[in-house]
Structure formats: structure tokens, C-alpha cells
Short mmCIF file of C-alpha atoms and ligand atoms in Angstrom, two decimals:
data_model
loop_
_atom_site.label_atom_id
_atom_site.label_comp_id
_atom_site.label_asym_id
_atom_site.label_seq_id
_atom_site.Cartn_x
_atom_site.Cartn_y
_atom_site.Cartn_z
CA UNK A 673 8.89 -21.80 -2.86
CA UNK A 674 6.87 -21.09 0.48
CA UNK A 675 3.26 -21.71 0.60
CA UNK A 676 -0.21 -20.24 0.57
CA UNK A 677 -2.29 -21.76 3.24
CA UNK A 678 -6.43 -20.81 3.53
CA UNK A 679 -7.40 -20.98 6.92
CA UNK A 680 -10.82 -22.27 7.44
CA UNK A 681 -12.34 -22.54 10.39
CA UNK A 682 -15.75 -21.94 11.09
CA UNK A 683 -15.31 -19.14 13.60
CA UNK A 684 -13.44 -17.08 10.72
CA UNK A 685 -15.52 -17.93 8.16
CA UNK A 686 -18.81 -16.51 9.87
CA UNK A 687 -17.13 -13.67 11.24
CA UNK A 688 -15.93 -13.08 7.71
CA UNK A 689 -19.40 -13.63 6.22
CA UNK A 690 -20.34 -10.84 8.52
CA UNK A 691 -17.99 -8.49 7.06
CA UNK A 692 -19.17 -9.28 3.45
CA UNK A 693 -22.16 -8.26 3.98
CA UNK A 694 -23.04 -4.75 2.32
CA UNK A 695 -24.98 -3.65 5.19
CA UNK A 696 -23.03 -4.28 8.28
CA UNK A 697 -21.57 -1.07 9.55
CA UNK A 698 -18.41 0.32 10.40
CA UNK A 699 -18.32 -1.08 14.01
CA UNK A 700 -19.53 -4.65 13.36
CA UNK A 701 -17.08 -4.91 10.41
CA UNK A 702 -14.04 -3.38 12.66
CA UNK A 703 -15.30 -5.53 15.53
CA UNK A 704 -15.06 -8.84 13.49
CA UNK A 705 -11.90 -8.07 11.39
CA UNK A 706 -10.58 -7.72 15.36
CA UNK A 707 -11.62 -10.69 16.09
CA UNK A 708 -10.54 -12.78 12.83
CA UNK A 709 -6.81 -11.44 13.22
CA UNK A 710 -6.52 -13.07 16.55
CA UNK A 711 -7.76 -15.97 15.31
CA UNK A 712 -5.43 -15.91 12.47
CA UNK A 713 -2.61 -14.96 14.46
CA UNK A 714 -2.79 -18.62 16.63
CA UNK A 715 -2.50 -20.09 13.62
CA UNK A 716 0.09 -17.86 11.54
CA UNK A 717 2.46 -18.34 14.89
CA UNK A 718 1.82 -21.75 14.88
CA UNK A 719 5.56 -22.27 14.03
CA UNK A 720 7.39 -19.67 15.79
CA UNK A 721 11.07 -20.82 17.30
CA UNK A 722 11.00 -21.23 21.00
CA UNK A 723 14.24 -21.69 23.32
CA UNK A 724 14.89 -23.64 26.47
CA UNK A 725 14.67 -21.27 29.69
CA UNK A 726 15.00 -22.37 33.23
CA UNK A 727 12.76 -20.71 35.41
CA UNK A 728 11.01 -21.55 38.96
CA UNK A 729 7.83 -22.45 39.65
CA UNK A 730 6.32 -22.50 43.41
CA UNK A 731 6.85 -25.75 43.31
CA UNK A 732 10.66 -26.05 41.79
CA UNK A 733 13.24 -25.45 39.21
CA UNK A 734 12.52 -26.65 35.72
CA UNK A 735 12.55 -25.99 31.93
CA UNK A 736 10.45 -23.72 30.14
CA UNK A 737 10.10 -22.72 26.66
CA UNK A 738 9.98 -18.80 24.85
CA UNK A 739 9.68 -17.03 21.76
CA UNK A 740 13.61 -17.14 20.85
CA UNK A 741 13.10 -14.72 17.40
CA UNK A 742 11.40 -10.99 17.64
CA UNK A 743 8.16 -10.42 15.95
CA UNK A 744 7.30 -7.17 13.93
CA UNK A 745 3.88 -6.54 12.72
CA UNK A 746 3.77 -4.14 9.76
CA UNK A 747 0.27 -3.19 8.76
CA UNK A 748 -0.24 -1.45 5.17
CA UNK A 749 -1.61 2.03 5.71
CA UNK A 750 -4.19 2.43 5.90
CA UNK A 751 -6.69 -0.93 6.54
CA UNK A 752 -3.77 -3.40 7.30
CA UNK A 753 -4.04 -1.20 11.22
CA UNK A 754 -7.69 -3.18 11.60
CA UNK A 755 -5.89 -6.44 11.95
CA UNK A 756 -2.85 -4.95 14.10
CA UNK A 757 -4.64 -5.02 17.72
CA UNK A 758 -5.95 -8.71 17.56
CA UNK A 759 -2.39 -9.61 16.76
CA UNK A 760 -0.96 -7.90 19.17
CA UNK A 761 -3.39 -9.20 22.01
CA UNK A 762 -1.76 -12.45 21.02
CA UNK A 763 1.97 -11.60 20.72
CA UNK A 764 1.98 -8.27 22.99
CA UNK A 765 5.90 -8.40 22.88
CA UNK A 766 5.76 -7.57 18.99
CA UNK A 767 7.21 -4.89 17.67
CA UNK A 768 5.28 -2.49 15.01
CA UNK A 769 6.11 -0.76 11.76
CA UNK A 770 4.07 0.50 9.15
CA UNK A 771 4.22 1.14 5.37
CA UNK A 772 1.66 3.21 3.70
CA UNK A 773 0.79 2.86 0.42
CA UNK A 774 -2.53 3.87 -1.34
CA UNK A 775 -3.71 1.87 -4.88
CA UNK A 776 -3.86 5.15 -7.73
CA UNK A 777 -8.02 3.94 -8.53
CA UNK A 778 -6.77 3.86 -12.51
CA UNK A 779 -3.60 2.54 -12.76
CA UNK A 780 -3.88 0.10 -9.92
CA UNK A 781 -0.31 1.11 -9.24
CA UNK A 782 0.49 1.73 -5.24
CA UNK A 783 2.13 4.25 -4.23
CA UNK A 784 4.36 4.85 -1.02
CA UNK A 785 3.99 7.30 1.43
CA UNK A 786 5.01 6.39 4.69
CA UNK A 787 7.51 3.92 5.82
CA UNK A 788 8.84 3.34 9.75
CA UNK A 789 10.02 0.00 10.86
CA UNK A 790 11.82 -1.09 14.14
CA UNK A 791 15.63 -1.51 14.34
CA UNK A 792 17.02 -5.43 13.76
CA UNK A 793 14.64 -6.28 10.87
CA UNK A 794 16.90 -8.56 10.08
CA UNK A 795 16.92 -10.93 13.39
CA UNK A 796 13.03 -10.88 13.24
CA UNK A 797 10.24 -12.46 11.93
CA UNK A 798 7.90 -10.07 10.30
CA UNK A 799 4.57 -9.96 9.97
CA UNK A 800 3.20 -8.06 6.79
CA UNK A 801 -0.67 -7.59 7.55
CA UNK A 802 -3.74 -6.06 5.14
CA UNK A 803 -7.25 -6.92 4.84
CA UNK A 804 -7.00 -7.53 1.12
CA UNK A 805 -4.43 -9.12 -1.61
CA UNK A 806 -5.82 -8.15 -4.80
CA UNK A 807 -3.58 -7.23 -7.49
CA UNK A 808 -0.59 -8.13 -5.20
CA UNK A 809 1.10 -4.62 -6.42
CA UNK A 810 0.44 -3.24 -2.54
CA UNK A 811 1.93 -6.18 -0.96
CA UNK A 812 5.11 -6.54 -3.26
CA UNK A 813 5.63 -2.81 -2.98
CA UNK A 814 5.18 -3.90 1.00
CA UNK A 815 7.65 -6.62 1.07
CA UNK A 816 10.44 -5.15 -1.05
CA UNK A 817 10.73 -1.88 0.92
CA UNK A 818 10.66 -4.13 4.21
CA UNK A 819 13.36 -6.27 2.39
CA UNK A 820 15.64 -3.15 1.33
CA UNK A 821 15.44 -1.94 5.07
CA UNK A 822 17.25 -5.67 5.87
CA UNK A 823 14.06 -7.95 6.63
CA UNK A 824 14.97 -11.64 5.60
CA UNK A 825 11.93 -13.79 7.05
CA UNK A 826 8.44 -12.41 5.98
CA UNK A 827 4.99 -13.90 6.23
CA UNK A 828 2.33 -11.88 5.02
CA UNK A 829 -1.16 -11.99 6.48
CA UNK A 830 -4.19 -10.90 4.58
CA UNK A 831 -8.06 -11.80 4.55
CA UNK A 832 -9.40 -12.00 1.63
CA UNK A 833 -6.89 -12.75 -1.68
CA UNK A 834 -7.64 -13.79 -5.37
CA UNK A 835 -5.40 -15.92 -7.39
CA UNK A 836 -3.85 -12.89 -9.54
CA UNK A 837 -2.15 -11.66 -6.10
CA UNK A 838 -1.00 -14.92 -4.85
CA UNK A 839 0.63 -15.00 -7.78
CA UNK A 840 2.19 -11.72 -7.90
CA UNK A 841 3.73 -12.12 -4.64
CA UNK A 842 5.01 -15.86 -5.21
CA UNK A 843 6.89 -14.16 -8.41
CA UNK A 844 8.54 -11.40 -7.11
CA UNK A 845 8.73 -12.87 -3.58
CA UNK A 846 8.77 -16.64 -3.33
CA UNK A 847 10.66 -16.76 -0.31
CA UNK A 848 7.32 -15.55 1.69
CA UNK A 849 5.07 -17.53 3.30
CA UNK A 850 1.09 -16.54 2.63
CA UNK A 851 -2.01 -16.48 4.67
CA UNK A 852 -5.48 -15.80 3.95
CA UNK A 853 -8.60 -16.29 5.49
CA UNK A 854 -10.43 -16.89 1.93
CA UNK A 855 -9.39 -17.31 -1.56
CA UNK A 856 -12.17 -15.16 -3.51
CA UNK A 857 -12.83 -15.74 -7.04
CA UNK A 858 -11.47 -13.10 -9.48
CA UNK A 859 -10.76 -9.47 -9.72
CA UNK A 860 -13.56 -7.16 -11.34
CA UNK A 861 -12.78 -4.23 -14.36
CA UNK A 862 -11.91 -1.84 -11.19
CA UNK A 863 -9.28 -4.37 -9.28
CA UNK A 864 -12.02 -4.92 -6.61
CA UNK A 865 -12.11 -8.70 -5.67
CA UNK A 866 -15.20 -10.49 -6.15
CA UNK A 867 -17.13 -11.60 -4.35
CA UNK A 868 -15.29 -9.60 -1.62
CA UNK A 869 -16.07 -6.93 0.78
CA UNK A 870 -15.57 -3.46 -1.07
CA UNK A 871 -13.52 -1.65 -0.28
CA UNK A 872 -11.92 -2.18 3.45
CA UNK A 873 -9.95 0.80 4.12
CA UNK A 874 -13.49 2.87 3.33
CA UNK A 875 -15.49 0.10 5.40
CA UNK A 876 -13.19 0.25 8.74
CA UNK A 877 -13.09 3.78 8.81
CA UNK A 878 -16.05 5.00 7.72
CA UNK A 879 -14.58 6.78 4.99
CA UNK A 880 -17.60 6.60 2.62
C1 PRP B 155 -6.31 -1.55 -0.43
C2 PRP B 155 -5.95 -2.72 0.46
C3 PRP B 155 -4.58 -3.09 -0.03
C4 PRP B 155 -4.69 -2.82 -1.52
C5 PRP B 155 -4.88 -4.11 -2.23
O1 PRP B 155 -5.71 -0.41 0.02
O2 PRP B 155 -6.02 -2.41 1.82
O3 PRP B 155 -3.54 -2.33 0.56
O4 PRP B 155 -5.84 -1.97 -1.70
O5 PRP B 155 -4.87 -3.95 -3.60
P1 PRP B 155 -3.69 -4.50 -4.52
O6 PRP B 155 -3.42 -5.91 -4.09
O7 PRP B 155 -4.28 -4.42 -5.91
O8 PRP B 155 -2.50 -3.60 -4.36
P2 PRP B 155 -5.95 1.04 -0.66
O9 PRP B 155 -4.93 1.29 -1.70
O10 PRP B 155 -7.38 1.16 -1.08
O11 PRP B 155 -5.61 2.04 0.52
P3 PRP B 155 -6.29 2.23 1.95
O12 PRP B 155 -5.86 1.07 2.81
O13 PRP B 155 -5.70 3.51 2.41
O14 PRP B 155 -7.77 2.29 1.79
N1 URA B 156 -8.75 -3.04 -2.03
C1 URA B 156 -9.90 -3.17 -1.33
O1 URA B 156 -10.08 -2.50 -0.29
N2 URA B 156 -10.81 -4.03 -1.77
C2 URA B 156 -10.66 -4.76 -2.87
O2 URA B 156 -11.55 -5.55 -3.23
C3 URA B 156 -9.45 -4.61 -3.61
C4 URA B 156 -8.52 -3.75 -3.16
#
């Protein structure tokens, strides 16, 4: 089974505090989520496969190393697109698809609506981002559609997750890799993590 790793560090755990916070407003909240993905992203490429390349340097021929594998970042529509630019600051060569799904409010059920992915899923690594793994149904709905359309090696990237979506994902997909920024408590009557941030799609875009 692949893991679940919690990435604390003291730079994403303030900026995240920030975020939790029910005043701080649409800009501050988009400004730090920016912020925490690149931070997130040096440590979710931490193992990415490099290849020998000779190259010159002013001063002479020697051996270099490069990304040898393609990475695709596909946020979930809509919040997973706040975490897409400080990834991409990081690994500018990536690739982007997206999948949109939206959570029905009383069935907790997601729903598809959009799905557009690069050719050659299957030679890359892919990079399934969203702010928030609650009930895990948007993420497995995620990684099976990227999985029909021939993706193989999938790490999924996320901020804030609860135990009940870590486990959803590890039972329908324990062949992915997971990383979060915090592992929150529990999920309230309305599949809203607690203690959270609300509702992050809303919060990023101002939506109410
Ligand atoms: C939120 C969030 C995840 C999903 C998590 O999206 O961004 O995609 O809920 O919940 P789950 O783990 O229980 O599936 P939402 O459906 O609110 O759509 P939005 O991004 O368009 O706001
Ligand atoms: N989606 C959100 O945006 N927030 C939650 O707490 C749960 C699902």
C-alpha cells in the first residue's frame, strides 16, 4: 500500500493557520494557499526520477542530472486551481489537466462535469491537487477517471484531510501515494471537516 505523509513544517503550518481563520479574506487566503503549494510541491517531488545528461559548462564537459518522467498537475474544479500556480512555479515544464467535479450538498456524492487531460498519461507522473480530502468521494471519482484515461502513477496532493478520506482513497486506490499539509479531526453532520477552513472553493473565489 503507498503512504500518507503530513508535512509539517512551520512555514506551512502558519500559513495554514492563516487560512483557518474565519476572517481572513479572499486575497490573504488565495495568497497563502499559493504559497503552501510551493512549499508542498519541494517536498511532494522530493522523489522524482532524474537521468544522466551531458551538457557543458563554461568551464567544460560534464554530467548533469534531469527530470527523466513528465509531470501532469490535475487540479479538481473548482478549488484544486488555487494550488496549481505554486506548483507550477516549481515544475514549470508540467503539464495540466483538470477534472471538475462539484460535492451534491445532501448526498455528498460528486459529480463530474469536466474532464481534459494531456496526451501520454500513462508515461507520467501525475499530480492530483485539491485544497480538501473530506469524504474522499471527490478524489476517488478524481483518480479513477484519470486512471480510465491510462494514468498508472498518481500522487494526490491536498491540504487539509480527515481520516474518513484517507481511508476512502487507500480502499479504492491503494496504489496512490497521499499528501497533506494537516490531518484535521473529523467530519461534521454536513461533510465539512473540522476544525477546517469552510468551505475553500467559496473562500478562494469569493463565492459567498
Ligand atoms: C470541495 C473540495 C473537494 C471536495 C471534498 O469541492 O474542493 O473537491 O469538496 O469533499 P469530498 O472529499 O467529500 O468529496 P466542492 O464540491 O465544494 O466544489 P468546488 O471546488 O467547486 O467548490
Ligand atoms: N469541501 C470543502 O470545501 N470544505 C470542507 O470542509 C469539506 C469539503
Amino acid at each position: 500500500m503507498a503512504g500518507v505523509e503530513v508535512l509539517n513544517h512551520p512555514l506551512i503550518t502558519h500559513k495554514l493557520t492563516q487560512m483557518r481563520k474565519k476572517d481572513t479574506g479572499t486575497k490573504d487566503f488565495r495568497e497563502n494557499l499559493d504559497e503552501i503549494a510551493e512549499l508542498m510541491a519541494y517536498e511532494v517531488c522530493r522523489d522524482l526520477p532524474t537521468q544522466p545528461v551531458e551538457i557543458e559548462t563554461p568551464m567544460g564537459k560534464c554530467v548533469g542530472y534531469e527530470l527523466s518522467k513528465k509531470v501532469v498537475i490535475v487540479p479538481i474544479l473548482r478549488a484544486g486551481i488555487g494550488l496549481l500556480d505554486g506548483i507550477r512555479r516549481l515544475v514549470p515544464t508540467a503539464k495540466v489537466g483538470f477534472v471538475g467535479l462539484y460535492r451534491d450538498e445532501e448526498t455528498l456524492e460528486p459529480h463530474e462535469y469536466y474532464a481534459k487531460f494531456p496526451k501520454n498519461l500513462d508515461e507520467a507522473i501525475v499530480m492530483v491537487v485539491d485544497p480538501m480530502l473530506a469524504t474522499g468521494g471527490s478524489a476517488c471519482a478524481a483518480i479513477r477517471v484519470l486512471k480510465e484515461h491510462g494514468a498508472k502513477n498518481i500522487r494526490l496532493v491536498c491540504l487539509v484531510g480527515v481520516m474518513e478520506g484517507v481511508k476512502a482513497v487507500q480502499a479504492e486506490h491503494p496504489d496512490v501515494d497521499i499528501y497533506l499539509a494537516a490531518m484535521d479531526d473529523h467530519l461534521n453532520e454536513n461533510g465539512y471537516i473540522v476544525p477546517g477552513l469552510g468551505d475553500a472553493g467559496d473562500r478562494i473565489f469569493g463565492t459567498k
